[in-house]
mmCIF file of C-alpha atoms and ligand atoms in Angstrom:
data_model
loop_
_atom_site.group_PDB
_atom_site.id
_atom_site.type_symbol
_atom_site.label_atom_id
_atom_site.label_comp_id
_atom_site.label_asym_id
_atom_site.label_seq_id
_atom_site.Cartn_x
_atom_site.Cartn_y
_atom_site.Cartn_z
ATOM 1 C CA MET A 1 7.781 -28.571 -23.553
ATOM 2 C CA ASP A 2 8.293 -31.867 -22.095
ATOM 3 C CA TYR A 3 10.814 -32.906 -24.637
ATOM 4 C CA ASP A 4 14.537 -31.059 -25.545
ATOM 5 C CA VAL A 5 13.866 -30.488 -29.015
ATOM 6 C CA LYS A 6 16.684 -28.105 -29.276
ATOM 7 C CA SER A 7 19.473 -30.392 -27.972
ATOM 8 C CA ASN A 8 18.105 -33.518 -29.837
ATOM 9 C CA LEU A 9 17.907 -31.423 -33.097
ATOM 10 C CA HIS A 10 21.586 -30.686 -32.504
ATOM 11 C CA GLU A 11 22.521 -34.148 -31.713
ATOM 12 C CA VAL A 12 21.068 -35.333 -34.976
ATOM 13 C CA LEU A 13 22.505 -32.469 -37.094
ATOM 14 C CA ASP A 14 26.075 -33.082 -35.345
ATOM 15 C CA THR A 15 26.103 -36.559 -37.126
ATOM 16 C CA LEU A 16 25.406 -35.300 -40.709
ATOM 17 C CA PRO A 17 28.025 -35.149 -43.005
ATOM 18 C CA GLN A 18 28.407 -32.364 -45.682
ATOM 19 C CA GLY A 19 25.844 -32.625 -48.298
ATOM 20 C CA VAL A 20 23.143 -34.359 -46.332
ATOM 21 C CA ARG A 21 20.294 -32.453 -45.100
ATOM 22 C CA LEU A 22 17.661 -33.079 -42.444
ATOM 23 C CA VAL A 23 13.824 -33.043 -42.837
ATOM 24 C CA ALA A 24 12.373 -32.766 -39.425
ATOM 25 C CA ILE A 25 9.118 -34.915 -39.362
ATOM 26 C CA SER A 26 6.904 -32.769 -37.233
ATOM 27 C CA LYS A 27 3.682 -34.803 -37.977
ATOM 28 C CA TYR A 28 1.600 -34.966 -34.805
ATOM 29 C CA HIS A 29 3.794 -32.513 -32.849
ATOM 30 C CA PRO A 30 2.523 -28.996 -31.725
ATOM 31 C CA ASN A 31 3.573 -25.776 -33.384
ATOM 32 C CA GLU A 32 5.873 -24.821 -30.235
ATOM 33 C CA TYR A 33 7.818 -27.981 -31.131
ATOM 34 C CA ILE A 34 8.627 -26.640 -34.443
ATOM 35 C CA GLU A 35 9.116 -23.094 -33.508
ATOM 36 C CA ALA A 36 11.865 -24.500 -31.090
ATOM 37 C CA ALA A 37 13.730 -26.338 -33.953
ATOM 38 C CA TYR A 38 13.113 -23.229 -36.247
ATOM 39 C CA GLU A 39 14.927 -20.997 -33.550
ATOM 40 C CA GLU A 40 17.977 -23.216 -33.921
ATOM 41 C CA GLY A 41 17.868 -22.542 -37.582
ATOM 42 C CA GLN A 42 16.000 -25.573 -38.767
ATOM 43 C CA ARG A 43 13.904 -24.663 -42.014
ATOM 44 C CA VAL A 44 12.828 -27.958 -43.711
ATOM 45 C CA PHE A 45 9.927 -29.830 -42.134
ATOM 46 C CA GLY A 46 7.921 -32.877 -43.142
ATOM 47 C CA GLU A 47 4.108 -33.714 -42.597
ATOM 48 C CA SER A 48 2.098 -36.512 -43.745
ATOM 49 C CA HIS A 49 -1.519 -35.146 -43.341
ATOM 50 C CA GLU A 50 -2.754 -32.584 -45.802
ATOM 51 C CA GLN A 51 -5.299 -30.883 -43.310
ATOM 52 C CA GLU A 52 -2.503 -30.717 -40.525
ATOM 53 C CA LEU A 53 -0.014 -29.454 -42.813
ATOM 54 C CA ARG A 54 -2.209 -26.777 -44.037
ATOM 55 C CA LEU A 55 -2.743 -25.512 -40.368
ATOM 56 C CA LYS A 56 0.780 -25.331 -39.805
ATOM 57 C CA HIS A 57 1.734 -23.876 -42.972
ATOM 58 C CA GLN A 58 -0.858 -20.855 -42.271
ATOM 59 C CA SER A 59 0.258 -20.397 -38.587
ATOM 60 C CA LEU A 60 4.143 -20.625 -38.772
ATOM 61 C CA PRO A 61 6.906 -18.757 -40.608
ATOM 62 C CA ALA A 62 6.642 -18.520 -44.276
ATOM 63 C CA ASP A 63 10.189 -19.394 -44.992
ATOM 64 C CA ILE A 64 9.571 -22.821 -43.939
ATOM 65 C CA GLU A 65 10.004 -25.438 -46.559
ATOM 66 C CA TRP A 66 7.335 -28.014 -46.091
ATOM 67 C CA HIS A 67 8.078 -31.558 -47.635
ATOM 68 C CA PHE A 68 4.878 -33.682 -47.954
ATOM 69 C CA ILE A 69 6.081 -37.122 -46.889
ATOM 70 C CA GLY A 70 2.846 -39.435 -46.429
ATOM 71 C CA HIS A 71 0.644 -41.156 -49.018
ATOM 72 C CA LEU A 72 -0.934 -38.235 -50.884
ATOM 73 C CA GLN A 73 -4.604 -38.683 -52.622
ATOM 74 C CA THR A 74 -5.018 -37.142 -55.902
ATOM 75 C CA ASN A 75 -7.850 -35.062 -54.686
ATOM 76 C CA LYS A 76 -5.732 -33.654 -51.997
ATOM 77 C CA VAL A 77 -2.943 -32.234 -54.291
ATOM 78 C CA LYS A 78 -4.661 -29.042 -55.030
ATOM 79 C CA TYR A 79 -4.498 -27.947 -51.406
ATOM 80 C CA ILE A 80 -0.867 -28.339 -50.967
ATOM 81 C CA ALA A 81 0.078 -27.397 -54.523
ATOM 82 C CA PRO A 82 0.339 -23.495 -53.669
ATOM 83 C CA TYR A 83 3.044 -23.805 -51.068
ATOM 84 C CA VAL A 84 4.594 -27.233 -50.632
ATOM 85 C CA SER A 85 8.193 -27.229 -51.311
ATOM 86 C CA MET A 86 8.758 -30.824 -51.984
ATOM 87 C CA ILE A 87 6.238 -33.923 -52.489
ATOM 88 C CA GLU A 88 8.397 -36.970 -51.469
ATOM 89 C CA ALA A 89 6.270 -39.895 -51.771
ATOM 90 C CA VAL A 90 4.892 -39.941 -55.480
ATOM 91 C CA ASP A 91 4.058 -43.657 -56.140
ATOM 92 C CA SER A 92 1.934 -43.575 -59.379
ATOM 93 C CA LEU A 93 1.762 -41.810 -62.708
ATOM 94 C CA LYS A 94 -1.675 -40.783 -61.849
ATOM 95 C CA LEU A 95 -0.322 -38.714 -58.989
ATOM 96 C CA LEU A 96 2.474 -37.097 -60.953
ATOM 97 C CA ARG A 97 0.186 -36.113 -63.424
ATOM 98 C CA GLU A 98 -2.111 -34.398 -61.046
ATOM 99 C CA ILE A 99 0.829 -32.646 -59.217
ATOM 100 C CA ASN A 100 1.756 -31.377 -62.656
ATOM 101 C CA LYS A 101 -1.611 -29.997 -63.332
ATOM 102 C CA GLN A 102 -2.003 -28.353 -59.986
ATOM 103 C CA ALA A 103 1.379 -26.823 -60.116
ATOM 104 C CA GLU A 104 0.732 -25.339 -63.509
ATOM 105 C CA LYS A 105 -2.590 -23.970 -62.056
ATOM 106 C CA CYS A 106 -0.388 -22.186 -59.424
ATOM 107 C CA GLY A 107 2.381 -20.919 -61.878
ATOM 108 C CA ARG A 108 4.898 -23.259 -59.936
ATOM 109 C CA VAL A 109 7.247 -26.048 -60.487
ATOM 110 C CA ILE A 110 6.954 -28.631 -57.740
ATOM 111 C CA LYS A 111 9.874 -30.632 -56.749
ATOM 112 C CA VAL A 112 9.151 -34.489 -56.205
ATOM 113 C CA LEU A 113 10.619 -37.802 -55.358
ATOM 114 C CA LEU A 114 9.680 -41.262 -56.558
ATOM 115 C CA GLU A 115 8.990 -43.632 -53.744
ATOM 116 C CA LEU A 116 10.327 -46.827 -54.081
ATOM 117 C CA HIS A 117 8.633 -50.052 -52.371
ATOM 118 C CA ILE A 118 11.742 -52.176 -51.280
ATOM 119 C CA ALA A 119 10.678 -53.084 -47.955
ATOM 120 C CA GLU A 120 9.141 -56.710 -47.309
ATOM 121 C CA GLU A 121 6.182 -55.274 -45.511
ATOM 122 C CA ALA A 122 2.884 -55.759 -47.519
ATOM 123 C CA THR A 123 1.405 -52.384 -46.178
ATOM 124 C CA LYS A 124 3.958 -49.945 -47.413
ATOM 125 C CA TYR A 125 3.226 -47.816 -50.284
ATOM 126 C CA GLY A 126 5.483 -46.909 -53.218
ATOM 127 C CA LEU A 127 6.552 -48.285 -56.622
ATOM 128 C CA THR A 128 8.132 -51.443 -57.232
ATOM 129 C CA LEU A 129 11.679 -51.090 -59.080
ATOM 130 C CA ASP A 130 9.821 -52.575 -62.073
ATOM 131 C CA ALA A 131 6.876 -50.058 -61.903
ATOM 132 C CA CYS A 132 9.362 -47.433 -61.478
ATOM 133 C CA ARG A 133 11.415 -48.404 -64.530
ATOM 134 C CA GLU A 134 8.116 -48.590 -66.284
ATOM 135 C CA LEU A 135 7.024 -45.131 -65.396
ATOM 136 C CA LEU A 136 10.507 -43.578 -66.330
ATOM 137 C CA ALA A 137 10.467 -45.807 -69.714
ATOM 138 C CA GLY A 138 7.157 -44.432 -70.679
ATOM 139 C CA GLY A 139 8.528 -40.776 -70.850
ATOM 140 C CA GLU A 140 5.189 -39.118 -70.250
ATOM 141 C CA TRP A 141 7.047 -37.344 -67.173
ATOM 142 C CA ARG A 142 9.274 -35.625 -69.822
ATOM 143 C CA GLU A 143 6.434 -33.452 -70.847
ATOM 144 C CA MET A 144 5.458 -32.432 -67.344
ATOM 145 C CA LYS A 145 6.719 -28.746 -67.146
ATOM 146 C CA ASN A 146 5.683 -28.242 -63.808
ATOM 147 C CA VAL A 147 7.162 -31.042 -62.059
ATOM 148 C CA GLN A 148 10.563 -31.579 -61.297
ATOM 149 C CA ILE A 149 11.714 -35.151 -60.297
ATOM 150 C CA CYS A 150 14.675 -34.717 -57.954
ATOM 151 C CA GLY A 151 15.444 -38.329 -56.954
ATOM 152 C CA LEU A 152 14.138 -41.168 -54.739
ATOM 153 C CA MET A 153 12.686 -41.958 -51.536
ATOM 154 C CA MET A 154 12.267 -45.081 -49.494
ATOM 155 C CA MET A 155 11.484 -46.502 -46.257
ATOM 156 C CA ALA A 156 13.315 -49.638 -45.128
ATOM 157 C CA SER A 157 11.467 -52.481 -43.264
ATOM 158 C CA PHE A 158 10.913 -51.689 -39.674
ATOM 159 C CA VAL A 159 12.909 -54.474 -38.122
ATOM 160 C CA GLU A 160 15.868 -54.761 -35.832
ATOM 161 C CA ASP A 161 18.061 -56.673 -38.600
ATOM 162 C CA THR A 162 20.593 -54.065 -39.498
ATOM 163 C CA GLU A 163 21.537 -56.157 -42.282
ATOM 164 C CA GLN A 164 18.401 -56.285 -43.831
ATOM 165 C CA ILE A 165 18.023 -52.409 -43.632
ATOM 166 C CA ARG A 166 21.307 -51.977 -45.030
ATOM 167 C CA ARG A 167 20.388 -54.660 -47.903
ATOM 168 C CA GLU A 168 17.279 -52.573 -48.668
ATOM 169 C CA MET A 169 19.125 -49.119 -48.702
ATOM 170 C CA THR A 170 21.868 -50.561 -50.858
ATOM 171 C CA ILE A 171 19.473 -51.793 -53.514
ATOM 172 C CA ALA A 172 17.733 -48.219 -53.416
ATOM 173 C CA ARG A 173 21.180 -46.843 -54.070
ATOM 174 C CA ASP A 174 22.103 -48.960 -56.972
ATOM 175 C CA PHE A 175 18.641 -48.414 -58.640
ATOM 176 C CA PHE A 176 19.229 -44.463 -58.160
ATOM 177 C CA ASP A 177 22.638 -45.169 -59.896
ATOM 178 C CA GLU A 178 20.671 -47.145 -62.609
ATOM 179 C CA MET A 179 17.980 -44.542 -63.290
ATOM 180 C CA LYS A 180 20.398 -41.715 -63.055
ATOM 181 C CA GLU A 181 22.540 -43.096 -65.953
ATOM 182 C CA LYS A 182 19.624 -44.202 -67.970
ATOM 183 C CA TYR A 183 17.311 -41.050 -67.479
ATOM 184 C CA PHE A 184 18.996 -38.302 -65.701
ATOM 185 C CA ALA A 185 22.740 -38.310 -66.615
ATOM 186 C CA ASP A 186 22.538 -34.669 -67.703
ATOM 187 C CA ASP A 187 20.019 -33.485 -65.178
ATOM 188 C CA ALA A 188 21.707 -32.222 -62.046
ATOM 189 C CA ASN A 189 18.556 -31.986 -60.229
ATOM 190 C CA PHE A 190 17.983 -35.617 -60.066
ATOM 191 C CA CYS A 191 20.240 -36.213 -57.097
ATOM 192 C CA GLU A 192 18.356 -36.923 -53.899
ATOM 193 C CA ARG A 193 18.237 -40.027 -52.164
ATOM 194 C CA SER A 194 15.613 -39.784 -49.061
ATOM 195 C CA TRP A 195 16.334 -42.801 -46.947
ATOM 196 C CA GLY A 196 16.673 -43.069 -43.195
ATOM 197 C CA MET A 197 14.394 -42.370 -40.179
ATOM 198 C CA SER A 198 14.941 -41.952 -36.420
ATOM 199 C CA ASP A 199 15.863 -45.859 -35.884
ATOM 200 C CA ASP A 200 17.983 -46.522 -39.200
ATOM 201 C CA TYR A 201 19.530 -43.024 -40.312
ATOM 202 C CA PRO A 202 23.048 -44.038 -39.316
ATOM 203 C CA ILE A 203 22.637 -46.859 -42.024
ATOM 204 C CA ALA A 204 21.103 -44.694 -44.107
ATOM 205 C CA LEU A 205 24.338 -42.136 -44.007
ATOM 206 C CA GLU A 206 26.470 -45.248 -44.913
ATOM 207 C CA THR A 207 24.521 -46.152 -47.996
ATOM 208 C CA GLY A 208 24.563 -42.724 -49.743
ATOM 209 C CA THR A 209 21.416 -40.725 -48.469
ATOM 210 C CA THR A 210 21.426 -37.221 -49.139
ATOM 211 C CA MET A 211 18.419 -36.528 -46.882
ATOM 212 C CA ILE A 212 17.028 -37.951 -43.802
ATOM 213 C CA ARG A 213 13.374 -37.843 -42.497
ATOM 214 C CA VAL A 214 13.915 -37.878 -38.557
ATOM 215 C CA GLY A 215 10.964 -37.238 -36.194
ATOM 216 C CA THR A 216 11.025 -39.276 -32.866
ATOM 217 C CA LYS A 217 14.418 -38.546 -32.055
ATOM 218 C CA ILE A 218 13.908 -34.759 -32.244
ATOM 219 C CA PHE A 219 10.371 -34.378 -31.126
ATOM 220 C CA GLY A 220 9.796 -37.515 -29.025
ATOM 221 C CA PRO A 221 7.046 -40.062 -29.248
ATOM 222 C CA ARG A 222 4.164 -38.982 -31.429
ATOM 223 C CA VAL A 223 0.667 -38.747 -29.542
ATOM 224 C CA TYR A 224 -1.982 -40.056 -32.115
HETATM 225 C C1 LIG B 1 6.910 -40.497 -39.897
HETATM 226 C C2 LIG B 1 7.610 -40.646 -40.782
HETATM 227 C C3 LIG B 1 9.011 -40.668 -40.639
HETATM 228 C C4 LIG B 1 9.735 -39.999 -39.325
HETATM 229 O O1 LIG B 1 9.832 -41.342 -38.413
HETATM 230 P P1 LIG B 1 10.598 -41.249 -37.156
HETATM 231 O O2 LIG B 1 10.689 -42.792 -36.762
HETATM 232 O O3 LIG B 1 9.636 -40.815 -36.030
HETATM 233 O O4 LIG B 1 11.895 -40.720 -37.406
HETATM 234 C C5 LIG B 1 9.982 -40.774 -41.577
HETATM 235 N N1 LIG B 1 9.680 -40.993 -43.110
HETATM 236 C C6 LIG B 1 8.078 -41.347 -43.095
HETATM 237 C C7 LIG B 1 7.694 -41.419 -44.707
HETATM 238 C C8 LIG B 1 7.338 -41.061 -41.955
HETATM 239 O O5 LIG B 1 5.898 -41.446 -42.244
#
């Protein structure tokens, strides 16, 4: 292994205050890297491609909690529904419906986050704040017995300007508070704020994140 996964992992973990969890983003990295982190006690890993996740799920320990962090096509939901722990990037009502449907078939309740689009980049997926308000105001989600909305996820713009990143994450935090008060005031499960990646997670820690998604800083650069 040409990358010191174990010491990198601890370097990240050592900076995390209580109550913040690490999702180790293992996409494009081989099983041996995941096993190295697993040996150190890491159990939550994130992947962004259904097929890659399927292969890793089949060959790695069963107590790994897999988070799906990428853009998920509705026709792929059925493949991950039997085992995925959390789907972090729900960006449409259509996708939410499909997750509920497939989870019901498996007799499961799948945890999800709603993905916000706050970053200025046009290419990023996610719900605008207004679209997210609309989705929750619509109320259909209340009837979905097989999904549990646990909070919000976002990716900040990929820029050097730390003030811009901080601004975007603060918008996400304020929006979380707004949705919490309006729709989830008595639902303790709605508590997760997933922001922060390798380059910007220290800012996320200052803006109320509960979950950081870190890949490169632990596993090194991805080979696509
Ligand atoms: C790849 C990815 C990450 C991890 O990015 P790093 O810069 O490698 O830490 C986090 N979140 C999402 C949604 C990703 O696709």
